[in-house]
């Protein structure tokens, strides 16, 4: 029972490059979320998926797209990375009472 | 004004001391409240939910004051392993997706 897994753990991109962050959960939860965490800012919601087949914007969606591939997987895509997207990205799988976070992806955009 | 505000610290306290954090929230209609713990370079994990009547889990006590819109966390007999960042978290919604709002966190270091 792995819980929530994220890949990759670390990534360095050049400005303008694209990449997809992968997230998977084995807890059979309907809802999955993507956050970014920056120093002094707390976690901010990028996108979320309340159930398979649905996605919605969070607080800071600009520059990102998401795909809820199936109940287990929720990916986050950066089409054209910018230095402002340097951050730590957390995926979360959500039950009624708790959010379970993955280990995070540390992304640096140069 | 931020939706959820915390003193970022750092708080440096000796082992065995009692330490308390407060957190304020701006949305008076907020429905549920939590404290999460985040170790350095790790993901956040739920420490405890906060109920209107207050609740205790071992050395940890959480309180909610709806009238003043603040949440507190008290740690008694602090241990070295309590060193972490403590995130105050608010869910403003009664129904629908759980869109949590996170404070920036309070950093705590317990010194031997």
JSON list of C-alpha atoms in Angstrom, two decimals:
[
{"chain": "A", "resi": 1, "resn": "UNK", "atom": "CA", "xyz": [0.00, 0.00, 0.00]},
{"chain": "A", "resi": 2, "resn": "UNK", "atom": "CA", "xyz": [2.08, 2.92, -1.30]},
{"chain": "A", "resi": 3, "resn": "UNK", "atom": "CA", "xyz": [-0.45, 5.69, -0.57]},
{"chain": "A", "resi": 4, "resn": "UNK", "atom": "CA", "xyz": [0.35, 8.62, -2.88]},
{"chain": "A", "resi": 5, "resn": "UNK", "atom": "CA", "xyz": [3.33, 8.46, -5.21]},
{"chain": "A", "resi": 6, "resn": "UNK", "atom": "CA", "xyz": [4.80, 11.26, -7.32]},
{"chain": "A", "resi": 7, "resn": "UNK", "atom": "CA", "xyz": [7.37, 11.26, -10.08]},
{"chain": "A", "resi": 8, "resn": "UNK", "atom": "CA", "xyz": [9.87, 12.68, -10.61]},
{"chain": "A", "resi": 9, "resn": "UNK", "atom": "CA", "xyz": [11.27, 13.71, -7.20]},
{"chain": "A", "resi": 10, "resn": "UNK", "atom": "CA", "xyz": [13.50, 16.39, -8.70]},
{"chain": "A", "resi": 11, "resn": "UNK", "atom": "CA", "xyz": [13.55, 18.18, -12.05]},
{"chain": "A", "resi": 12, "resn": "UNK", "atom": "CA", "xyz": [15.45, 21.06, -13.60]},
{"chain": "A", "resi": 13, "resn": "UNK", "atom": "CA", "xyz": [13.96, 22.69, -16.69]},
{"chain": "A", "resi": 14, "resn": "UNK", "atom": "CA", "xyz": [15.00, 25.52, -18.93]},
{"chain": "A", "resi": 15, "resn": "UNK", "atom": "CA", "xyz": [12.54, 28.31, -19.57]},
{"chain": "A", "resi": 16, "resn": "UNK", "atom": "CA", "xyz": [10.10, 27.27, -22.29]},
{"chain": "A", "resi": 17, "resn": "UNK", "atom": "CA", "xyz": [10.48, 23.52, -21.81]},
{"chain": "A", "resi": 18, "resn": "UNK", "atom": "CA", "xyz": [7.50, 21.37, -21.02]},
{"chain": "A", "resi": 19, "resn": "UNK", "atom": "CA", "xyz": [7.02, 18.51, -18.62]},
{"chain": "A", "resi": 20, "resn": "UNK", "atom": "CA", "xyz": [4.38, 16.42, -16.88]},
{"chain": "A", "resi": 21, "resn": "UNK", "atom": "CA", "xyz": [4.34, 15.65, -13.16]},
{"chain": "A", "resi": 22, "resn": "UNK", "atom": "CA", "xyz": [2.77, 12.29, -12.39]},
{"chain": "A", "resi": 23, "resn": "UNK", "atom": "CA", "xyz": [0.70, 11.38, -9.34]},
{"chain": "A", "resi": 24, "resn": "UNK", "atom": "CA", "xyz": [-0.97, 8.10, -8.42]},
{"chain": "A", "resi": 25, "resn": "UNK", "atom": "CA", "xyz": [-2.91, 6.91, -5.38]},
{"chain": "A", "resi": 26, "resn": "UNK", "atom": "CA", "xyz": [-3.97, 3.44, -4.29]},
{"chain": "A", "resi": 27, "resn": "UNK", "atom": "CA", "xyz": [-6.48, 4.48, -1.60]},
{"chain": "A", "resi": 28, "resn": "UNK", "atom": "CA", "xyz": [-9.52, 4.43, -3.92]},
{"chain": "A", "resi": 29, "resn": "UNK", "atom": "CA", "xyz": [-10.26, 8.11, -3.23]},
{"chain": "A", "resi": 30, "resn": "UNK", "atom": "CA", "xyz": [-12.43, 10.08, -5.63]},
{"chain": "A", "resi": 31, "resn": "UNK", "atom": "CA", "xyz": [-10.73, 13.44, -5.12]},
{"chain": "A", "resi": 32, "resn": "UNK", "atom": "CA", "xyz": [-7.19, 14.39, -6.00]},
{"chain": "A", "resi": 33, "resn": "UNK", "atom": "CA", "xyz": [-5.44, 17.77, -5.77]},
{"chain": "A", "resi": 34, "resn": "UNK", "atom": "CA", "xyz": [-2.31, 19.55, -6.99]},
{"chain": "A", "resi": 35, "resn": "UNK", "atom": "CA", "xyz": [-0.60, 22.20, -4.81]},
{"chain": "A", "resi": 36, "resn": "UNK", "atom": "CA", "xyz": [2.52, 24.26, -5.03]},
{"chain": "A", "resi": 37, "resn": "UNK", "atom": "CA", "xyz": [4.50, 25.36, -1.98]},
{"chain": "A", "resi": 38, "resn": "UNK", "atom": "CA", "xyz": [6.74, 28.42, -1.99]},
{"chain": "A", "resi": 39, "resn": "UNK", "atom": "CA", "xyz": [8.67, 29.92, 0.93]},
{"chain": "A", "resi": 40, "resn": "UNK", "atom": "CA", "xyz": [6.46, 32.20, 3.03]},
{"chain": "A", "resi": 41, "resn": "UNK", "atom": "CA", "xyz": [3.37, 31.41, 0.94]},
{"chain": "A", "resi": 42, "resn": "UNK", "atom": "CA", "xyz": [1.93, 28.20, 2.33]},
{"chain": "A", "resi": 43, "resn": "UNK", "atom": "CA", "xyz": [0.45, 25.60, 0.00]},
{"chain": "A", "resi": 44, "resn": "UNK", "atom": "CA", "xyz": [-1.66, 26.99, -2.82]},
{"chain": "A", "resi": 45, "resn": "UNK", "atom": "CA", "xyz": [-4.14, 24.94, -4.81]},
{"chain": "A", "resi": 46, "resn": "UNK", "atom": "CA", "xyz": [-3.42, 24.74, -8.52]},
{"chain": "A", "resi": 47, "resn": "UNK", "atom": "CA", "xyz": [-6.10, 22.35, -9.78]},
{"chain": "A", "resi": 48, "resn": "UNK", "atom": "CA", "xyz": [-8.26, 19.67, -8.31]},
{"chain": "A", "resi": 49, "resn": "UNK", "atom": "CA", "xyz": [-10.38, 16.75, -9.46]},
{"chain": "A", "resi": 50, "resn": "UNK", "atom": "CA", "xyz": [-13.42, 15.95, -7.34]},
{"chain": "A", "resi": 51, "resn": "UNK", "atom": "CA", "xyz": [-14.02, 12.71, -9.22]},
{"chain": "A", "resi": 52, "resn": "UNK", "atom": "CA", "xyz": [-12.83, 10.78, -12.23]},
{"chain": "A", "resi": 53, "resn": "UNK", "atom": "CA", "xyz": [-13.58, 12.75, -15.37]},
{"chain": "A", "resi": 54, "resn": "UNK", "atom": "CA", "xyz": [-13.81, 16.18, -13.72]},
{"chain": "A", "resi": 55, "resn": "UNK", "atom": "CA", "xyz": [-11.20, 18.85, -13.08]},
{"chain": "A", "resi": 56, "resn": "UNK", "atom": "CA", "xyz": [-11.48, 22.40, -11.73]},
{"chain": "A", "resi": 57, "resn": "UNK", "atom": "CA", "xyz": [-9.20, 25.38, -11.28]},
{"chain": "A", "resi": 58, "resn": "UNK", "atom": "CA", "xyz": [-7.85, 26.27, -7.90]},
{"chain": "A", "resi": 59, "resn": "UNK", "atom": "CA", "xyz": [-6.22, 29.47, -6.70]},
{"chain": "A", "resi": 60, "resn": "UNK", "atom": "CA", "xyz": [-3.23, 29.57, -9.08]},
{"chain": "A", "resi": 61, "resn": "UNK", "atom": "CA", "xyz": [-4.04, 27.63, -12.30]},
{"chain": "A", "resi": 62, "resn": "UNK", "atom": "CA", "xyz": [-2.31, 29.85, -14.87]},
{"chain": "A", "resi": 63, "resn": "UNK", "atom": "CA", "xyz": [0.48, 28.09, -16.75]},
{"chain": "A", "resi": 64, "resn": "UNK", "atom": "CA", "xyz": [-0.73, 24.60, -15.84]},
{"chain": "A", "resi": 65, "resn": "UNK", "atom": "CA", "xyz": [-3.00, 21.92, -17.22]},
{"chain": "A", "resi": 66, "resn": "UNK", "atom": "CA", "xyz": [-4.19, 18.71, -15.64]},
{"chain": "A", "resi": 67, "resn": "UNK", "atom": "CA", "xyz": [-5.51, 15.32, -16.66]},
{"chain": "A", "resi": 68, "resn": "UNK", "atom": "CA", "xyz": [-7.45, 12.90, -14.50]},
{"chain": "A", "resi": 69, "resn": "UNK", "atom": "CA", "xyz": [-6.44, 9.82, -16.43]},
{"chain": "A", "resi": 70, "resn": "UNK", "atom": "CA", "xyz": [-8.45, 7.40, -14.27]},
{"chain": "A", "resi": 71, "resn": "UNK", "atom": "CA", "xyz": [-9.40, 7.13, -10.62]},
{"chain": "A", "resi": 72, "resn": "UNK", "atom": "CA", "xyz": [-5.79, 6.42, -9.59]},
{"chain": "A", "resi": 73, "resn": "UNK", "atom": "CA", "xyz": [-3.87, 8.98, -11.63]},
{"chain": "A", "resi": 74, "resn": "UNK", "atom": "CA", "xyz": [-3.85, 12.78, -11.80]},
{"chain": "A", "resi": 75, "resn": "UNK", "atom": "CA", "xyz": [-1.13, 14.50, -13.80]},
{"chain": "A", "resi": 76, "resn": "UNK", "atom": "CA", "xyz": [0.00, 18.13, -13.91]},
{"chain": "A", "resi": 77, "resn": "UNK", "atom": "CA", "xyz": [1.50, 19.57, -17.08]},
{"chain": "A", "resi": 78, "resn": "UNK", "atom": "CA", "xyz": [3.62, 22.65, -17.58]},
{"chain": "A", "resi": 79, "resn": "UNK", "atom": "CA", "xyz": [3.43, 23.51, -21.28]},
{"chain": "A", "resi": 80, "resn": "UNK", "atom": "CA", "xyz": [6.06, 26.26, -21.28]},
{"chain": "A", "resi": 81, "resn": "UNK", "atom": "CA", "xyz": [7.92, 26.46, -18.00]},
{"chain": "A", "resi": 82, "resn": "UNK", "atom": "CA", "xyz": [8.78, 29.84, -16.49]},
{"chain": "A", "resi": 83, "resn": "UNK", "atom": "CA", "xyz": [11.14, 30.70, -13.61]},
{"chain": "A", "resi": 84, "resn": "UNK", "atom": "CA", "xyz": [8.07, 31.71, -11.54]},
{"chain": "A", "resi": 85, "resn": "UNK", "atom": "CA", "xyz": [7.06, 28.05, -11.58]},
{"chain": "A", "resi": 86, "resn": "UNK", "atom": "CA", "xyz": [10.12, 27.07, -9.56]},
{"chain": "A", "resi": 87, "resn": "UNK", "atom": "CA", "xyz": [8.50, 25.46, -6.53]},
{"chain": "A", "resi": 88, "resn": "UNK", "atom": "CA", "xyz": [7.77, 22.26, -4.69]},
{"chain": "A", "resi": 89, "resn": "UNK", "atom": "CA", "xyz": [4.70, 20.51, -6.08]},
{"chain": "A", "resi": 90, "resn": "UNK", "atom": "CA", "xyz": [2.54, 18.24, -3.94]},
{"chain": "A", "resi": 91, "resn": "UNK", "atom": "CA", "xyz": [-0.21, 15.95, -5.07]},
{"chain": "A", "resi": 92, "resn": "UNK", "atom": "CA", "xyz": [-2.87, 14.99, -2.53]},
{"chain": "A", "resi": 93, "resn": "UNK", "atom": "CA", "xyz": [-5.49, 12.28, -2.41]},
{"chain": "A", "resi": 94, "resn": "UNK", "atom": "CA", "xyz": [-8.52, 13.28, -0.41]},
{"chain": "A", "resi": 95, "resn": "UNK", "atom": "CA", "xyz": [-10.86, 11.36, 1.84]},
{"chain": "A", "resi": 96, "resn": "UNK", "atom": "CA", "xyz": [-13.73, 12.94, 3.76]},
{"chain": "A", "resi": 97, "resn": "UNK", "atom": "CA", "xyz": [-11.60, 13.72, 6.77]},
{"chain": "A", "resi": 98, "resn": "UNK", "atom": "CA", "xyz": [-8.04, 14.04, 5.55]},
{"chain": "A", "resi": 99, "resn": "UNK", "atom": "CA", "xyz": [-5.73, 14.95, 2.69]},
{"chain": "A", "resi": 100, "resn": "UNK", "atom": "CA", "xyz": [-2.90, 12.50, 2.07]},
{"chain": "A", "resi": 101, "resn": "UNK", "atom": "CA", "xyz": [0.07, 14.08, 0.37]},
{"chain": "A", "resi": 102, "resn": "UNK", "atom": "CA", "xyz": [2.67, 12.58, -1.92]},
{"chain": "A", "resi": 103, "resn": "UNK", "atom": "CA", "xyz": [6.39, 13.17, -1.23]},
{"chain": "A", "resi": 104, "resn": "UNK", "atom": "CA", "xyz": [6.57, 16.13, -3.60]},
{"chain": "A", "resi": 105, "resn": "UNK", "atom": "CA", "xyz": [8.44, 17.14, -6.76]},
{"chain": "A", "resi": 106, "resn": "UNK", "atom": "CA", "xyz": [11.12, 19.82, -6.46]},
{"chain": "A", "resi": 107, "resn": "UNK", "atom": "CA", "xyz": [11.12, 21.75, -9.72]},
{"chain": "A", "resi": 108, "resn": "UNK", "atom": "CA", "xyz": [13.64, 24.39, -10.71]},
{"chain": "A", "resi": 109, "resn": "UNK", "atom": "CA", "xyz": [13.18, 26.43, -13.87]},
{"chain": "A", "resi": 110, "resn": "UNK", "atom": "CA", "xyz": [16.27, 28.32, -15.04]},
{"chain": "B", "resi": 1, "resn": "UNK", "atom": "CA", "xyz": [-5.44, 40.17, 4.47]},
{"chain": "B", "resi": 2, "resn": "UNK", "atom": "CA", "xyz": [-4.50, 36.50, 4.12]},
{"chain": "B", "resi": 3, "resn": "UNK", "atom": "CA", "xyz": [-7.30, 34.00, 4.63]},
{"chain": "B", "resi": 4, "resn": "UNK", "atom": "CA", "xyz": [-5.25, 32.10, 7.21]},
{"chain": "B", "resi": 5, "resn": "UNK", "atom": "CA", "xyz": [-2.48, 33.81, 9.15]},
{"chain": "B", "resi": 6, "resn": "UNK", "atom": "CA", "xyz": [0.17, 32.32, 11.36]},
{"chain": "B", "resi": 7, "resn": "UNK", "atom": "CA", "xyz": [3.25, 33.65, 13.07]},
{"chain": "B", "resi": 8, "resn": "UNK", "atom": "CA", "xyz": [6.02, 32.06, 10.98]},
{"chain": "B", "resi": 9, "resn": "UNK", "atom": "CA", "xyz": [8.40, 31.93, 13.95]},
{"chain": "B", "resi": 10, "resn": "UNK", "atom": "CA", "xyz": [10.86, 30.40, 14.35]},
{"chain": "B", "resi": 11, "resn": "UNK", "atom": "CA", "xyz": [10.03, 29.31, 17.87]},
{"chain": "B", "resi": 12, "resn": "UNK", "atom": "CA", "xyz": [13.01, 27.87, 19.73]},
{"chain": "B", "resi": 13, "resn": "UNK", "atom": "CA", "xyz": [12.10, 26.21, 23.00]},
{"chain": "B", "resi": 14, "resn": "UNK", "atom": "CA", "xyz": [13.90, 23.82, 25.36]},
{"chain": "B", "resi": 15, "resn": "UNK", "atom": "CA", "xyz": [12.92, 20.18, 25.56]},
{"chain": "B", "resi": 16, "resn": "UNK", "atom": "CA", "xyz": [10.15, 19.66, 28.09]},
{"chain": "B", "resi": 17, "resn": "UNK", "atom": "CA", "xyz": [8.68, 23.14, 27.69]},
{"chain": "B", "resi": 18, "resn": "UNK", "atom": "CA", "xyz": [5.11, 23.93, 26.78]},
{"chain": "B", "resi": 19, "resn": "UNK", "atom": "CA", "xyz": [4.61, 25.87, 23.56]},
{"chain": "B", "resi": 20, "resn": "UNK", "atom": "CA", "xyz": [1.49, 27.33, 21.98]},
{"chain": "B", "resi": 21, "resn": "UNK", "atom": "CA", "xyz": [0.71, 28.62, 18.51]},
{"chain": "B", "resi": 22, "resn": "UNK", "atom": "CA", "xyz": [-2.23, 30.65, 17.35]},
{"chain": "B", "resi": 23, "resn": "UNK", "atom": "CA", "xyz": [-3.70, 31.01, 13.91]},
{"chain": "B", "resi": 24, "resn": "UNK", "atom": "CA", "xyz": [-6.39, 33.41, 12.70]},
{"chain": "B", "resi": 25, "resn": "UNK", "atom": "CA", "xyz": [-8.77, 32.97, 9.78]},
{"chain": "B", "resi": 26, "resn": "UNK", "atom": "CA", "xyz": [-10.78, 35.58, 7.92]},
{"chain": "B", "resi": 27, "resn": "UNK", "atom": "CA", "xyz": [-13.80, 33.64, 6.64]},
{"chain": "B", "resi": 28, "resn": "UNK", "atom": "CA", "xyz": [-16.33, 33.51, 9.47]},
{"chain": "B", "resi": 29, "resn": "UNK", "atom": "CA", "xyz": [-18.31, 30.83, 7.62]},
{"chain": "B", "resi": 30, "resn": "UNK", "atom": "CA", "xyz": [-15.40, 28.37, 7.68]},
{"chain": "B", "resi": 31, "resn": "UNK", "atom": "CA", "xyz": [-16.53, 24.93, 8.62]},
{"chain": "B", "resi": 32, "resn": "UNK", "atom": "CA", "xyz": [-13.64, 22.73, 9.58]},
{"chain": "B", "resi": 33, "resn": "UNK", "atom": "CA", "xyz": [-10.17, 23.23, 10.92]},
{"chain": "B", "resi": 34, "resn": "UNK", "atom": "CA", "xyz": [-6.99, 21.22, 11.12]},
{"chain": "B", "resi": 35, "resn": "UNK", "atom": "CA", "xyz": [-3.38, 21.26, 12.18]},
{"chain": "B", "resi": 36, "resn": "UNK", "atom": "CA", "xyz": [-0.92, 19.59, 9.83]},
{"chain": "B", "resi": 37, "resn": "UNK", "atom": "CA", "xyz": [2.71, 18.89, 10.58]},
{"chain": "B", "resi": 38, "resn": "UNK", "atom": "CA", "xyz": [5.45, 19.19, 7.97]},
{"chain": "B", "resi": 39, "resn": "UNK", "atom": "CA", "xyz": [8.99, 17.98, 8.55]},
{"chain": "B", "resi": 40, "resn": "UNK", "atom": "CA", "xyz": [11.84, 19.59, 6.65]},
{"chain": "B", "resi": 41, "resn": "UNK", "atom": "CA", "xyz": [11.68, 18.71, 2.94]},
{"chain": "B", "resi": 42, "resn": "UNK", "atom": "CA", "xyz": [8.78, 16.32, 3.50]},
{"chain": "B", "resi": 43, "resn": "UNK", "atom": "CA", "xyz": [5.08, 16.34, 2.75]},
{"chain": "B", "resi": 44, "resn": "UNK", "atom": "CA", "xyz": [2.47, 17.68, 5.21]},
{"chain": "B", "resi": 45, "resn": "UNK", "atom": "CA", "xyz": [0.69, 15.13, 7.39]},
{"chain": "B", "resi": 46, "resn": "UNK", "atom": "CA", "xyz": [-2.46, 15.54, 9.43]},
{"chain": "B", "resi": 47, "resn": "UNK", "atom": "CA", "xyz": [-1.69, 16.11, 13.10]},
{"chain": "B", "resi": 48, "resn": "UNK", "atom": "CA", "xyz": [-5.22, 16.63, 14.35]},
{"chain": "B", "resi": 49, "resn": "UNK", "atom": "CA", "xyz": [-8.59, 18.04, 13.50]},
{"chain": "B", "resi": 50, "resn": "UNK", "atom": "CA", "xyz": [-9.89, 20.92, 15.60]},
{"chain": "B", "resi": 51, "resn": "UNK", "atom": "CA", "xyz": [-13.39, 20.71, 17.07]},
{"chain": "B", "resi": 52, "resn": "UNK", "atom": "CA", "xyz": [-15.52, 23.45, 18.57]},
{"chain": "B", "resi": 53, "resn": "UNK", "atom": "CA", "xyz": [-15.37, 21.82, 21.98]},
{"chain": "B", "resi": 54, "resn": "UNK", "atom": "CA", "xyz": [-11.60, 21.54, 21.84]},
{"chain": "B", "resi": 55, "resn": "UNK", "atom": "CA", "xyz": [-9.79, 18.26, 21.61]},
{"chain": "B", "resi": 56, "resn": "UNK", "atom": "CA", "xyz": [-6.72, 16.58, 22.98]},
{"chain": "B", "resi": 57, "resn": "UNK", "atom": "CA", "xyz": [-4.43, 13.91, 21.61]},
{"chain": "B", "resi": 58, "resn": "UNK", "atom": "CA", "xyz": [-1.74, 12.96, 24.08]},
{"chain": "B", "resi": 59, "resn": "UNK", "atom": "CA", "xyz": [0.51, 15.98, 24.57]},
{"chain": "B", "resi": 60, "resn": "UNK", "atom": "CA", "xyz": [-1.32, 18.01, 21.92]},
{"chain": "B", "resi": 61, "resn": "UNK", "atom": "CA", "xyz": [-4.40, 20.16, 22.55]},
{"chain": "B", "resi": 62, "resn": "UNK", "atom": "CA", "xyz": [-6.28, 22.05, 19.87]},
{"chain": "B", "resi": 63, "resn": "UNK", "atom": "CA", "xyz": [-8.84, 24.77, 20.50]},
{"chain": "B", "resi": 64, "resn": "UNK", "atom": "CA", "xyz": [-11.21, 26.69, 18.25]},
{"chain": "B", "resi": 65, "resn": "UNK", "atom": "CA", "xyz": [-12.63, 30.13, 19.07]},
{"chain": "B", "resi": 66, "resn": "UNK", "atom": "CA", "xyz": [-15.25, 30.92, 16.45]},
{"chain": "B", "resi": 67, "resn": "UNK", "atom": "CA", "xyz": [-16.16, 34.30, 17.94]},
{"chain": "B", "resi": 68, "resn": "UNK", "atom": "CA", "xyz": [-12.59, 35.56, 17.59]},
{"chain": "B", "resi": 69, "resn": "UNK", "atom": "CA", "xyz": [-11.83, 33.40, 14.55]},
{"chain": "B", "resi": 70, "resn": "UNK", "atom": "CA", "xyz": [-8.71, 31.78, 15.82]},
{"chain": "B", "resi": 71, "resn": "UNK", "atom": "CA", "xyz": [-7.36, 28.29, 16.33]},
{"chain": "B", "resi": 72, "resn": "UNK", "atom": "CA", "xyz": [-4.67, 27.29, 18.76]},
{"chain": "B", "resi": 73, "resn": "UNK", "atom": "CA", "xyz": [-2.33, 24.37, 19.24]},
{"chain": "B", "resi": 74, "resn": "UNK", "atom": "CA", "xyz": [-0.69, 23.60, 22.57]},
{"chain": "B", "resi": 75, "resn": "UNK", "atom": "CA", "xyz": [2.17, 21.15, 22.89]},
{"chain": "B", "resi": 76, "resn": "UNK", "atom": "CA", "xyz": [3.05, 20.03, 26.41]},
{"chain": "B", "resi": 77, "resn": "UNK", "atom": "CA", "xyz": [6.28, 18.37, 27.52]},
{"chain": "B", "resi": 78, "resn": "UNK", "atom": "CA", "xyz": [7.84, 19.04, 24.13]},
{"chain": "B", "resi": 79, "resn": "UNK", "atom": "CA", "xyz": [10.17, 16.44, 22.59]},
{"chain": "B", "resi": 80, "resn": "UNK", "atom": "CA", "xyz": [13.04, 16.83, 20.17]},
{"chain": "B", "resi": 81, "resn": "UNK", "atom": "CA", "xyz": [10.90, 14.96, 17.64]},
{"chain": "B", "resi": 82, "resn": "UNK", "atom": "CA", "xyz": [8.29, 17.75, 17.78]},
{"chain": "B", "resi": 83, "resn": "UNK", "atom": "CA", "xyz": [10.64, 19.97, 15.77]},
{"chain": "B", "resi": 84, "resn": "UNK", "atom": "CA", "xyz": [8.77, 20.68, 12.54]},
{"chain": "B", "resi": 85, "resn": "UNK", "atom": "CA", "xyz": [6.63, 23.27, 10.81]},
{"chain": "B", "resi": 86, "resn": "UNK", "atom": "CA", "xyz": [3.01, 23.34, 11.94]},
{"chain": "B", "resi": 87, "resn": "UNK", "atom": "CA", "xyz": [0.43, 24.34, 9.35]},
{"chain": "B", "resi": 88, "resn": "UNK", "atom": "CA", "xyz": [-2.92, 25.78, 10.30]},
{"chain": "B", "resi": 89, "resn": "UNK", "atom": "CA", "xyz": [-5.54, 24.67, 7.77]},
{"chain": "B", "resi": 90, "resn": "UNK", "atom": "CA", "xyz": [-9.11, 25.82, 7.23]},
{"chain": "B", "resi": 91, "resn": "UNK", "atom": "CA", "xyz": [-11.87, 24.37, 5.06]},
{"chain": "B", "resi": 92, "resn": "UNK", "atom": "CA", "xyz": [-14.26, 27.19, 4.23]},
{"chain": "B", "resi": 93, "resn": "UNK", "atom": "CA", "xyz": [-16.92, 24.98, 2.69]},
{"chain": "B", "resi": 94, "resn": "UNK", "atom": "CA", "xyz": [-19.75, 22.98, 4.16]},
{"chain": "B", "resi": 95, "resn": "UNK", "atom": "CA", "xyz": [-20.44, 21.09, 0.96]},
{"chain": "B", "resi": 96, "resn": "UNK", "atom": "CA", "xyz": [-18.66, 20.40, -2.26]},
{"chain": "B", "resi": 97, "resn": "UNK", "atom": "CA", "xyz": [-14.98, 19.84, -2.84]},
{"chain": "B", "resi": 98, "resn": "UNK", "atom": "CA", "xyz": [-12.69, 20.12, 0.16]},
{"chain": "B", "resi": 99, "resn": "UNK", "atom": "CA", "xyz": [-10.71, 23.24, -0.83]},
{"chain": "B", "resi": 100, "resn": "UNK", "atom": "CA", "xyz": [-8.41, 23.67, 2.11]},
{"chain": "B", "resi": 101, "resn": "UNK", "atom": "CA", "xyz": [-6.69, 26.97, 2.79]},
{"chain": "B", "resi": 102, "resn": "UNK", "atom": "CA", "xyz": [-3.25, 26.62, 4.34]},
{"chain": "B", "resi": 103, "resn": "UNK", "atom": "CA", "xyz": [-1.42, 29.06, 6.54]},
{"chain": "B", "resi": 104, "resn": "UNK", "atom": "CA", "xyz": [2.25, 29.60, 5.80]},
{"chain": "B", "resi": 105, "resn": "UNK", "atom": "CA", "xyz": [3.25, 27.55, 8.80]},
{"chain": "B", "resi": 106, "resn": "UNK", "atom": "CA", "xyz": [4.96, 28.11, 12.15]},
{"chain": "B", "resi": 107, "resn": "UNK", "atom": "CA", "xyz": [8.43, 26.70, 12.46]},
{"chain": "B", "resi": 108, "resn": "UNK", "atom": "CA", "xyz": [9.25, 25.05, 15.80]},
{"chain": "B", "resi": 109, "resn": "UNK", "atom": "CA", "xyz": [12.66, 23.87, 16.97]},
{"chain": "B", "resi": 110, "resn": "UNK", "atom": "CA", "xyz": [12.98, 21.96, 20.24]},
{"chain": "B", "resi": 111, "resn": "UNK", "atom": "CA", "xyz": [16.46, 22.29, 21.74]},
{"chain": "B", "resi": 112, "resn": "UNK", "atom": "CA", "xyz": [18.09, 19.67, 23.99]}
]
